[in-house]
JSON list of C-alpha atoms and ligand atoms in Angstrom, two decimals:
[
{"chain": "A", "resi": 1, "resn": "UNK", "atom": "CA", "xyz": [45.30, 48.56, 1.76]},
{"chain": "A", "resi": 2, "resn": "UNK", "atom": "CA", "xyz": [44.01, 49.61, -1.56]},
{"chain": "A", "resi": 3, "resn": "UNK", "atom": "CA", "xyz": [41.04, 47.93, -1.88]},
{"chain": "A", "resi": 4, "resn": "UNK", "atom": "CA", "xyz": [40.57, 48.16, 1.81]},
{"chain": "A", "resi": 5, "resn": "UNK", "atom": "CA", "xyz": [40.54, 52.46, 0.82]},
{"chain": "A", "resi": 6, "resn": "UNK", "atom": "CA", "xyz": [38.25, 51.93, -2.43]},
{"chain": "A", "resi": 7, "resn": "UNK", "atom": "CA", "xyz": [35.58, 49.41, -0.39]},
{"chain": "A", "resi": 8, "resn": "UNK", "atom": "CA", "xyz": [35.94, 52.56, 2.10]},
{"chain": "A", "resi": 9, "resn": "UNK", "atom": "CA", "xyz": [34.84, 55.20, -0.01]},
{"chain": "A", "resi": 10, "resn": "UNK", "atom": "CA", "xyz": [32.12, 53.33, -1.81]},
{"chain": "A", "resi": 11, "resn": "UNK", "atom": "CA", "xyz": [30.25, 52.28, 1.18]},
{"chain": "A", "resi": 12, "resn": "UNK", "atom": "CA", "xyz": [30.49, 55.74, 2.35]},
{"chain": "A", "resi": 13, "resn": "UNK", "atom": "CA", "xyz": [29.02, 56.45, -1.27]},
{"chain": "A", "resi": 14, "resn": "UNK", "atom": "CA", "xyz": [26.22, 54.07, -0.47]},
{"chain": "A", "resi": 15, "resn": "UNK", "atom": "CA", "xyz": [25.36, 55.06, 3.14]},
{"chain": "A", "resi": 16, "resn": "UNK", "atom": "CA", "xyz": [24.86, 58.98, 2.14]},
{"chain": "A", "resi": 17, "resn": "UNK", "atom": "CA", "xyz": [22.76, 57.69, -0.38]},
{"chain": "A", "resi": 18, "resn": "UNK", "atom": "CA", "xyz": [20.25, 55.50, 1.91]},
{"chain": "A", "resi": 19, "resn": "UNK", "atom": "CA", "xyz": [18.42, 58.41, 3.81]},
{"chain": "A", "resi": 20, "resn": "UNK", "atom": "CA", "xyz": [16.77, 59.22, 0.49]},
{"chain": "A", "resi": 21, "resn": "UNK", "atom": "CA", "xyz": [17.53, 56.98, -2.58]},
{"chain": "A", "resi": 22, "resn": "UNK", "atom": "CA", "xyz": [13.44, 56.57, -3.08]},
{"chain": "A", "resi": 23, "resn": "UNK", "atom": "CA", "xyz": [12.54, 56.72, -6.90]},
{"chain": "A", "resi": 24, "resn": "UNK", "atom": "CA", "xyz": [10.67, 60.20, -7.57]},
{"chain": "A", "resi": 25, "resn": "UNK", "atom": "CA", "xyz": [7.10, 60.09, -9.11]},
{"chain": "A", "resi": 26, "resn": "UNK", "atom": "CA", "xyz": [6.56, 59.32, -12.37]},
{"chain": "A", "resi": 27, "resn": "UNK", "atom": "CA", "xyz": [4.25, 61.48, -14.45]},
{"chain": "A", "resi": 28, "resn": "UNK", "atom": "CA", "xyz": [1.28, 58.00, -13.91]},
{"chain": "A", "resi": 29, "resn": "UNK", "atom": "CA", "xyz": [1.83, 58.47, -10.14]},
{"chain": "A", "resi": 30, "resn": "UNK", "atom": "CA", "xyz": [1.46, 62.69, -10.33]},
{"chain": "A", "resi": 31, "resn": "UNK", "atom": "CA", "xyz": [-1.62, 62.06, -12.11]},
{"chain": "A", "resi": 32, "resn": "UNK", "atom": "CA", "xyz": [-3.09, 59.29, -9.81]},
{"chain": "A", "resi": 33, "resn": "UNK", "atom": "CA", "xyz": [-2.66, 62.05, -7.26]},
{"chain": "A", "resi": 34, "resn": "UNK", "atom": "CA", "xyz": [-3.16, 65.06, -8.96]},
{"chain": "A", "resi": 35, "resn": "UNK", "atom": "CA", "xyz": [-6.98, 63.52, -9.59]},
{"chain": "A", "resi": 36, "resn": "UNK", "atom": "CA", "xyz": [-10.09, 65.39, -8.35]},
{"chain": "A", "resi": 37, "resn": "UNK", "atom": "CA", "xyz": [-12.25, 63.19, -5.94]},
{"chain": "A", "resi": 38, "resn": "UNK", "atom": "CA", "xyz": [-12.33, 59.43, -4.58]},
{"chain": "A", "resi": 39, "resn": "UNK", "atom": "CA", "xyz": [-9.40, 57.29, -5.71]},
{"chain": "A", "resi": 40, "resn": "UNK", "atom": "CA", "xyz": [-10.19, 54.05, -7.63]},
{"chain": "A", "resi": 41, "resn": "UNK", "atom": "CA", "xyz": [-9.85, 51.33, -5.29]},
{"chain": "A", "resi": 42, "resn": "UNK", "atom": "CA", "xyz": [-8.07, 48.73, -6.84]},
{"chain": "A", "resi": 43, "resn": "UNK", "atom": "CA", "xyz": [-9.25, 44.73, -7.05]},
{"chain": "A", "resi": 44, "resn": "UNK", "atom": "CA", "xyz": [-7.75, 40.92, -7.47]},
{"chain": "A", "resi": 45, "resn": "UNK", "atom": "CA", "xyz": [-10.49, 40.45, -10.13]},
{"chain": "A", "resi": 46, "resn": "UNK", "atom": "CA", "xyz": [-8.84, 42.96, -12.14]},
{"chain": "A", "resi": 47, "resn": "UNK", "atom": "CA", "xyz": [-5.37, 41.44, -14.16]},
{"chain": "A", "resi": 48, "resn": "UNK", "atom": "CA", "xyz": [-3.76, 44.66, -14.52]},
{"chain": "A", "resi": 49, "resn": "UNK", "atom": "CA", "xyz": [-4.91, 45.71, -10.63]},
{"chain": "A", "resi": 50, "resn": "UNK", "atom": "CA", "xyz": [-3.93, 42.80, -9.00]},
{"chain": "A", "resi": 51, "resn": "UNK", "atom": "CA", "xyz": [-0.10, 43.10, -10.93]},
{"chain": "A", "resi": 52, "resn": "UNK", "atom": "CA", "xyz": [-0.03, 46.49, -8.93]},
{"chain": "A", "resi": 53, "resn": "UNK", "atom": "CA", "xyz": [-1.62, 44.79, -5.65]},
{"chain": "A", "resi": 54, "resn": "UNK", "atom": "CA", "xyz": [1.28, 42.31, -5.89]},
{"chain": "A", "resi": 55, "resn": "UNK", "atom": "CA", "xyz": [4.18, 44.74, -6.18]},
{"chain": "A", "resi": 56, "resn": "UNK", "atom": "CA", "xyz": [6.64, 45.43, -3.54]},
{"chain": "A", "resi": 57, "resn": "UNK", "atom": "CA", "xyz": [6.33, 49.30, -2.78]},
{"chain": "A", "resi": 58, "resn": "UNK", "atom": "CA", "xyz": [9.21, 51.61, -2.63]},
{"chain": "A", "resi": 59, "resn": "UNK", "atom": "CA", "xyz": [9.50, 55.03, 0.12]},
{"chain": "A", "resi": 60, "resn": "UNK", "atom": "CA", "xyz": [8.60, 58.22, -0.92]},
{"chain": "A", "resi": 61, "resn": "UNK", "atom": "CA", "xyz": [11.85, 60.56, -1.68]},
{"chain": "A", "resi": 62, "resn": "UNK", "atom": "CA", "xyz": [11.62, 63.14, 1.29]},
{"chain": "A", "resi": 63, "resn": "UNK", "atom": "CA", "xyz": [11.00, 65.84, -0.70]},
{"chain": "A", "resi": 64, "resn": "UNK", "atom": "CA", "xyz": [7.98, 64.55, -2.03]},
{"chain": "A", "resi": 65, "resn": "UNK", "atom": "CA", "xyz": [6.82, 64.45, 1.76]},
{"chain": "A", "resi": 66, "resn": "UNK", "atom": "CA", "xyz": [7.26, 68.16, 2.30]},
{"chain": "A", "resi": 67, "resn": "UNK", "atom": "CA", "xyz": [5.20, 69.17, -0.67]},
{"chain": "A", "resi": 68, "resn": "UNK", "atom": "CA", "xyz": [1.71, 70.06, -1.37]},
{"chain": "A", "resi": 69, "resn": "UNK", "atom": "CA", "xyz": [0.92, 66.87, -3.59]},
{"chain": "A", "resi": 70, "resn": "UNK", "atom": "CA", "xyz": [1.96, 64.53, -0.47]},
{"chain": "A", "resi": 71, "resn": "UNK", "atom": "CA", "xyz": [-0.87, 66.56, 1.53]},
{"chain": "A", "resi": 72, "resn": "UNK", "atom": "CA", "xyz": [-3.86, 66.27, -1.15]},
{"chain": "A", "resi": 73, "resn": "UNK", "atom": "CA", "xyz": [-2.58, 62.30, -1.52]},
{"chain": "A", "resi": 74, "resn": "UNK", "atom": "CA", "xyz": [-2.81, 61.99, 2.05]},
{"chain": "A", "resi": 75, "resn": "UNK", "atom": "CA", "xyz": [-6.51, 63.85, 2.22]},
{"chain": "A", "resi": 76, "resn": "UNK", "atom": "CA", "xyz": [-7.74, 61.89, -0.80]},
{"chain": "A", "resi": 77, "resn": "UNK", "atom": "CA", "xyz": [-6.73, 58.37, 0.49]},
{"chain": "A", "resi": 78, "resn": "UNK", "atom": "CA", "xyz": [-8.72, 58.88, 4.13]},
{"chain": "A", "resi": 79, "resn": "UNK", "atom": "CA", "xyz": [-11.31, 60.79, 1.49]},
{"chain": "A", "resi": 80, "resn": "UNK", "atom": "CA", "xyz": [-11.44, 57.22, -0.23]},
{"chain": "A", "resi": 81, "resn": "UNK", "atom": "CA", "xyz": [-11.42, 54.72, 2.44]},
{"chain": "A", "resi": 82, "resn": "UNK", "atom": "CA", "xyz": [-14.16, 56.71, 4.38]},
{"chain": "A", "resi": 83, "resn": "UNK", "atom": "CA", "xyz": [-16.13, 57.47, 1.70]},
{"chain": "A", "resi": 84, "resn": "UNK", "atom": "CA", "xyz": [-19.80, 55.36, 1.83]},
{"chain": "A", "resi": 85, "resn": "UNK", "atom": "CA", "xyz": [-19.33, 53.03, -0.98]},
{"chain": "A", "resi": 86, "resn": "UNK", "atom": "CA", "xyz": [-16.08, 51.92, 1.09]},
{"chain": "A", "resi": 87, "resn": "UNK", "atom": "CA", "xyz": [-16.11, 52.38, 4.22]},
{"chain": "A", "resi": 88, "resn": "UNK", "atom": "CA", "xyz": [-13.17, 50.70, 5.50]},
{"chain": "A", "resi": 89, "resn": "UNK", "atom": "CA", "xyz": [-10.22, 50.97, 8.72]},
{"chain": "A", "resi": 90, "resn": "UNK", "atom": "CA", "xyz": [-7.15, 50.90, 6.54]},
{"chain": "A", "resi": 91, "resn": "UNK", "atom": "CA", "xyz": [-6.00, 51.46, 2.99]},
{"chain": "A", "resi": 92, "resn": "UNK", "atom": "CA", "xyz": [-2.21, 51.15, 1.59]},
{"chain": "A", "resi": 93, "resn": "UNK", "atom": "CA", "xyz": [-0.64, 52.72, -1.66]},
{"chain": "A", "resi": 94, "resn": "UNK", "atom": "CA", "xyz": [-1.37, 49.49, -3.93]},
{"chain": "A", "resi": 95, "resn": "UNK", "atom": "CA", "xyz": [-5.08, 50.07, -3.85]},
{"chain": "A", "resi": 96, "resn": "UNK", "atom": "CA", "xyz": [-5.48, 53.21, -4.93]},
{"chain": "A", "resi": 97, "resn": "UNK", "atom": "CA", "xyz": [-2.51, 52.61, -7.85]},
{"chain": "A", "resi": 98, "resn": "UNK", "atom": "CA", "xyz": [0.47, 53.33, -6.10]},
{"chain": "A", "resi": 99, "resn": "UNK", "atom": "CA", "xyz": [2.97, 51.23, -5.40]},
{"chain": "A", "resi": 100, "resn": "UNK", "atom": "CA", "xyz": [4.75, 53.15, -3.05]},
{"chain": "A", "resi": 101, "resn": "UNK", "atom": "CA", "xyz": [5.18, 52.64, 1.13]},
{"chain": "A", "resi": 102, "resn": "UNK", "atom": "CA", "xyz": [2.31, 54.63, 2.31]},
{"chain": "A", "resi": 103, "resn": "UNK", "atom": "CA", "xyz": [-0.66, 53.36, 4.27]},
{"chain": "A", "resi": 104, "resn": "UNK", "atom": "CA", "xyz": [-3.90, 55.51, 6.12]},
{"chain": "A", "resi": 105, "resn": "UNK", "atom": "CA", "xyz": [-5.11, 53.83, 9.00]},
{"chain": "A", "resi": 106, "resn": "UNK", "atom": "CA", "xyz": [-8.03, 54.58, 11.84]},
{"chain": "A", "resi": 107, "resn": "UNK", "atom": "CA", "xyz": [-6.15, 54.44, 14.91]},
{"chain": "A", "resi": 108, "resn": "UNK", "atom": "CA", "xyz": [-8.88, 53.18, 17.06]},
{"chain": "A", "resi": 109, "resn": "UNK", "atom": "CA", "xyz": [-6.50, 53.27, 20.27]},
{"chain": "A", "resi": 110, "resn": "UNK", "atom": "CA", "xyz": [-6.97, 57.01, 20.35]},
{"chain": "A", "resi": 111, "resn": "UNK", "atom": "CA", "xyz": [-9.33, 59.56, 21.14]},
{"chain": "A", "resi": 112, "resn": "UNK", "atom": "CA", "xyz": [-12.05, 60.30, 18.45]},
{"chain": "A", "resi": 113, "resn": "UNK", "atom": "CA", "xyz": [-10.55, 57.58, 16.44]},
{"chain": "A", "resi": 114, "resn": "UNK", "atom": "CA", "xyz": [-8.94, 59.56, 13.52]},
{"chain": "A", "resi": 115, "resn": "UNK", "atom": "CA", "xyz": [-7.65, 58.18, 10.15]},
{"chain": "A", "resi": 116, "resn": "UNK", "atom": "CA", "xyz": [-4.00, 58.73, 10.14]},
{"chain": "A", "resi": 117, "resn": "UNK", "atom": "CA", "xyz": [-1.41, 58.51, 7.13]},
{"chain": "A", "resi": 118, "resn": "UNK", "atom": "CA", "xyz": [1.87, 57.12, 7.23]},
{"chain": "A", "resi": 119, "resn": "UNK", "atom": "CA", "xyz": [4.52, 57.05, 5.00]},
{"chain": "A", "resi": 120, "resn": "UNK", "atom": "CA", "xyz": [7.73, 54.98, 4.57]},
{"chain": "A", "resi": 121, "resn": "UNK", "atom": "CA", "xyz": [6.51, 52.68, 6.79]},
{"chain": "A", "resi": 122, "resn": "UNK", "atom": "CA", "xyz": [8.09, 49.57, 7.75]},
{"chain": "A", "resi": 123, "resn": "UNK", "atom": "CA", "xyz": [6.67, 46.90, 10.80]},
{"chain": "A", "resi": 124, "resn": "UNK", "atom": "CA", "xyz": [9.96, 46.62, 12.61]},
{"chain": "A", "resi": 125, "resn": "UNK", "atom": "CA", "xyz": [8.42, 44.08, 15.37]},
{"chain": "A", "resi": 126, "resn": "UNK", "atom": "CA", "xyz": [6.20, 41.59, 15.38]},
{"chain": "A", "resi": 127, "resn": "UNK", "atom": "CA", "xyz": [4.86, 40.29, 18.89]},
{"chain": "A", "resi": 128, "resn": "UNK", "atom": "CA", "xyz": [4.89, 36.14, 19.48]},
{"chain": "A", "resi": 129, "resn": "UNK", "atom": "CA", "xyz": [1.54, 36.89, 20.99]},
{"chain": "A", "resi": 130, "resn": "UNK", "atom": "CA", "xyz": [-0.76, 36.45, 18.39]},
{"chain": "A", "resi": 131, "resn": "UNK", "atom": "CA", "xyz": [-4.76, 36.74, 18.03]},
{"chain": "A", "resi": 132, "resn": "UNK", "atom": "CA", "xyz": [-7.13, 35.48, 15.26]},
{"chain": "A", "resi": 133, "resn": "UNK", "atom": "CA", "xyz": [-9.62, 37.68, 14.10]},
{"chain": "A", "resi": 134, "resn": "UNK", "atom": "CA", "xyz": [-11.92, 38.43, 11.18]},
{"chain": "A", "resi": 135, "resn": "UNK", "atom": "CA", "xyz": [-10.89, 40.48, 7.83]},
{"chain": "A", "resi": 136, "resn": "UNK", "atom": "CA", "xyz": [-11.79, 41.65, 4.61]},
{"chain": "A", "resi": 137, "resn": "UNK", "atom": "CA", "xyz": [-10.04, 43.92, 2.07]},
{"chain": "A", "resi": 138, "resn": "UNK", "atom": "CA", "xyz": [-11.39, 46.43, -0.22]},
{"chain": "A", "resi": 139, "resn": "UNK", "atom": "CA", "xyz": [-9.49, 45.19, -3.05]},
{"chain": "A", "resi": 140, "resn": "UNK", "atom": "CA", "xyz": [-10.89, 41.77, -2.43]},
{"chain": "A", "resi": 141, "resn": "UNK", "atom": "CA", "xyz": [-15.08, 42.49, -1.67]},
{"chain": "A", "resi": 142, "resn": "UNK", "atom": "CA", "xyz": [-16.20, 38.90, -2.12]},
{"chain": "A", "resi": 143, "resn": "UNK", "atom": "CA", "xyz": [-13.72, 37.42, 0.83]},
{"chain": "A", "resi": 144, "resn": "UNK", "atom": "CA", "xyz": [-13.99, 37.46, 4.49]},
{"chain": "A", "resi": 145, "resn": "UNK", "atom": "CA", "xyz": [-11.77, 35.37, 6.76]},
{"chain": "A", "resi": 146, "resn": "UNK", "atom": "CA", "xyz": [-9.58, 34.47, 9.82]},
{"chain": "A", "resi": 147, "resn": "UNK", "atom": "CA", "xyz": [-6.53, 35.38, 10.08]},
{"chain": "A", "resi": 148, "resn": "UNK", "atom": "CA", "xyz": [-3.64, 35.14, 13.04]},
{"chain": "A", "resi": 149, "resn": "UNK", "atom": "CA", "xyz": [-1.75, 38.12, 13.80]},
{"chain": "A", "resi": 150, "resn": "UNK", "atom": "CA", "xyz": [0.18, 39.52, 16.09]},
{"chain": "A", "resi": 151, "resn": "UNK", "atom": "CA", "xyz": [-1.14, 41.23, 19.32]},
{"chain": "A", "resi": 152, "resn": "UNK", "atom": "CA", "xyz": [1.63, 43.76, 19.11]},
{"chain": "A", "resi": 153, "resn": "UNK", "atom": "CA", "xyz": [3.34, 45.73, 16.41]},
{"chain": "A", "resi": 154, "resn": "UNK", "atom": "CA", "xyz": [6.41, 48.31, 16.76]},
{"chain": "A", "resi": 155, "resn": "UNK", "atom": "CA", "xyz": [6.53, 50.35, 13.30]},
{"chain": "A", "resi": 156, "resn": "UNK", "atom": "CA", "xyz": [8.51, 53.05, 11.89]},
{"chain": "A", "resi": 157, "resn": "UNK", "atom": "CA", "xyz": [7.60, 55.60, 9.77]},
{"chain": "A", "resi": 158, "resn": "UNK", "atom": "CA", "xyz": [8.14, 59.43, 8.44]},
{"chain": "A", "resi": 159, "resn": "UNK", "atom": "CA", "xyz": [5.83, 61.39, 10.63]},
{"chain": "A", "resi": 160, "resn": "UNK", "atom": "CA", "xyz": [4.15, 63.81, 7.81]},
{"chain": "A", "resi": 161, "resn": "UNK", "atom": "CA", "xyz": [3.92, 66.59, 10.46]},
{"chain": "A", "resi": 162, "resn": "UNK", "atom": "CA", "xyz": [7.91, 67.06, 11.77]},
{"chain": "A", "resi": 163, "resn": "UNK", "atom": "CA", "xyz": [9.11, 64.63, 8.83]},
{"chain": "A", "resi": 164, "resn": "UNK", "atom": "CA", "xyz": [11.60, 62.89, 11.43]},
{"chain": "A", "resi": 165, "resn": "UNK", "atom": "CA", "xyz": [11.80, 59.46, 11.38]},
{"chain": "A", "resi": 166, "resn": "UNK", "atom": "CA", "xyz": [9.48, 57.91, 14.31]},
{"chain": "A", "resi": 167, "resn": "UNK", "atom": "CA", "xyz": [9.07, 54.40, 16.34]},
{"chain": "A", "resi": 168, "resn": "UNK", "atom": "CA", "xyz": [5.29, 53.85, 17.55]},
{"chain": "A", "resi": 169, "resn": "UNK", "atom": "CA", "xyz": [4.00, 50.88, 19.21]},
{"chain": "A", "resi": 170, "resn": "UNK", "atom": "CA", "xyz": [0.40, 49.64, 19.03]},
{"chain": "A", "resi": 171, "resn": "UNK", "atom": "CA", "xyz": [-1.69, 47.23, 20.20]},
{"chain": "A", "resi": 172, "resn": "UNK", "atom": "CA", "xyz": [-4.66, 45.50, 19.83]},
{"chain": "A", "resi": 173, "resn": "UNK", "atom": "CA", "xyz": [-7.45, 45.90, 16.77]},
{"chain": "A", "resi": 174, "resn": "UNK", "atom": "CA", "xyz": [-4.85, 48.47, 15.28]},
{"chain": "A", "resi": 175, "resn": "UNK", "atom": "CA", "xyz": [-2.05, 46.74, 15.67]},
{"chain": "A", "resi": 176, "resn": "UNK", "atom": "CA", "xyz": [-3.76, 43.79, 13.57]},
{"chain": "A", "resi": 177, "resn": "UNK", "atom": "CA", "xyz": [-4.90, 46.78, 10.78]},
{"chain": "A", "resi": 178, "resn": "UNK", "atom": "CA", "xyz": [-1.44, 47.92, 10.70]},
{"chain": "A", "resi": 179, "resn": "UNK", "atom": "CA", "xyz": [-0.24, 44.42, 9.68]},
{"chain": "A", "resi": 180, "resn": "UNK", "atom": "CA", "xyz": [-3.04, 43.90, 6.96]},
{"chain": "A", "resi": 181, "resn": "UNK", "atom": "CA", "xyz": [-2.08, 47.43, 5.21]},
{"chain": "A", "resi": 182, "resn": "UNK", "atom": "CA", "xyz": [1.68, 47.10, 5.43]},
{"chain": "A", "resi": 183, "resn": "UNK", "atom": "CA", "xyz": [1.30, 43.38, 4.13]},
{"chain": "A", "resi": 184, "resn": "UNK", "atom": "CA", "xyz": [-0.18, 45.62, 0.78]},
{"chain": "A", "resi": 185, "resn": "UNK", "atom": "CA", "xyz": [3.71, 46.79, 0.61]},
{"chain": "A", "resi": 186, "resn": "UNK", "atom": "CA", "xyz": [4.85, 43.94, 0.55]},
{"chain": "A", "resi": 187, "resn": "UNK", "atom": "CA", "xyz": [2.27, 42.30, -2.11]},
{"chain": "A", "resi": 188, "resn": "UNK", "atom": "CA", "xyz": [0.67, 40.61, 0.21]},
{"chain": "A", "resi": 189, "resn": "UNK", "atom": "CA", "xyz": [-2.85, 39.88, 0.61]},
{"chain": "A", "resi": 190, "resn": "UNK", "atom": "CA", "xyz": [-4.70, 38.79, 3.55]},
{"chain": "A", "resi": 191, "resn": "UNK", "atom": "CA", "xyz": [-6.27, 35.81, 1.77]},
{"chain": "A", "resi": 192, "resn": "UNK", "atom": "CA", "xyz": [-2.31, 34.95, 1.42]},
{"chain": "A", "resi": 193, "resn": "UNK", "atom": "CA", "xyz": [-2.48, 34.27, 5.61]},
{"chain": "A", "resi": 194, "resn": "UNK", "atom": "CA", "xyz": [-5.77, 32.80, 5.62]},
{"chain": "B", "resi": 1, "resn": "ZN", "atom": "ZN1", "xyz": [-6.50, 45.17, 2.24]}
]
């Protein structure tokens, strides 16, 4: 009965804890962010770069979400990946330094196309029906290749507007960016799947 009690009260410890146990920023990561212009874009053919590009990310604490700094990170990483010397669909916290769950993606499945950002992300489905298609990575500029992925994706996320926790499915040429930038999360790189 006890221990039945203590087990209890510690996984009740542990659940309040879950909504936001994210590690907050260190002073490297403010300053990553707190930098004026286009992020460094990260690369394999670095050593020290490619240890961050093969680091499993963590979630952003909430709070961190509601502030100001979240909001310049957010308009500096679609800055970066749009920016001419770039010019890419999708870019994920690894690359520009971070190694935190945050990716900005151009959601070609809507109207005008927009870059989007989304943090604490997570793919939470993966569809059987799969496509091959060509990639490349900004962290990798030498390498183009095939790679199979799947048609459809269901992924979670913290919408930055209403901060609730959201379920979106997408299809199609997104769907397959969405895998390739949340694969970055993970430490994965597309050249992994080739
Ligand atoms: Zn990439």
């Amino acid at each position: 009965m006890r221990h039945g009690f203590v087990l209890a009260a510690l996984m009740a410890m542990v659940c309040s804890c879950i909504a936001d146990n994210a590690p907050r920023l260190s002073r490297a990561e403010k300053d990553i962010i707190d930098a004026e212009g286009i992020m460094r874009v990260l690369t394999v053919s670095d050593k020290e770069d490619s240890l961050v590009l093969r680091s499993k990310c963590s979630d952003f604490p909430v709070k961190i979400l509601r502030s100001e700094r979240f909001v310049r990170l957010a308009d500096r990483m679609i800055a970066t990946v749009t920016d001419s010397t770039q010019d890419g669909v999708g870019i994920a916290g690894p690359q520009v330094g971070l190694k935190r769950r945050v990716v900005a993606v151009q959601r070609f499945d809507k109207a005008g196309e927009p870059f989007e950002v989304y943090p604490n992300i997570r793919v939470e489905y993966l569809s059987d029906e799969k496509q091959t298609g060509p990639e490349g990575c900004l962290s990798i500029p030498e390498i183009h290749g095939e790679v199979e992925r799947s048609q459809t994706v269901v992924i979670s996320y913290v919408d930055i507007r209403t901060l609730e926790a959201v379920r979106d499915t997408v299809r199609g040429f997104t769907a397959v960016i969405f895998q390739h930038e949340t694969d970055h999360l993970d430490g994965i790189l597309f050249t992994d799947r080739m």
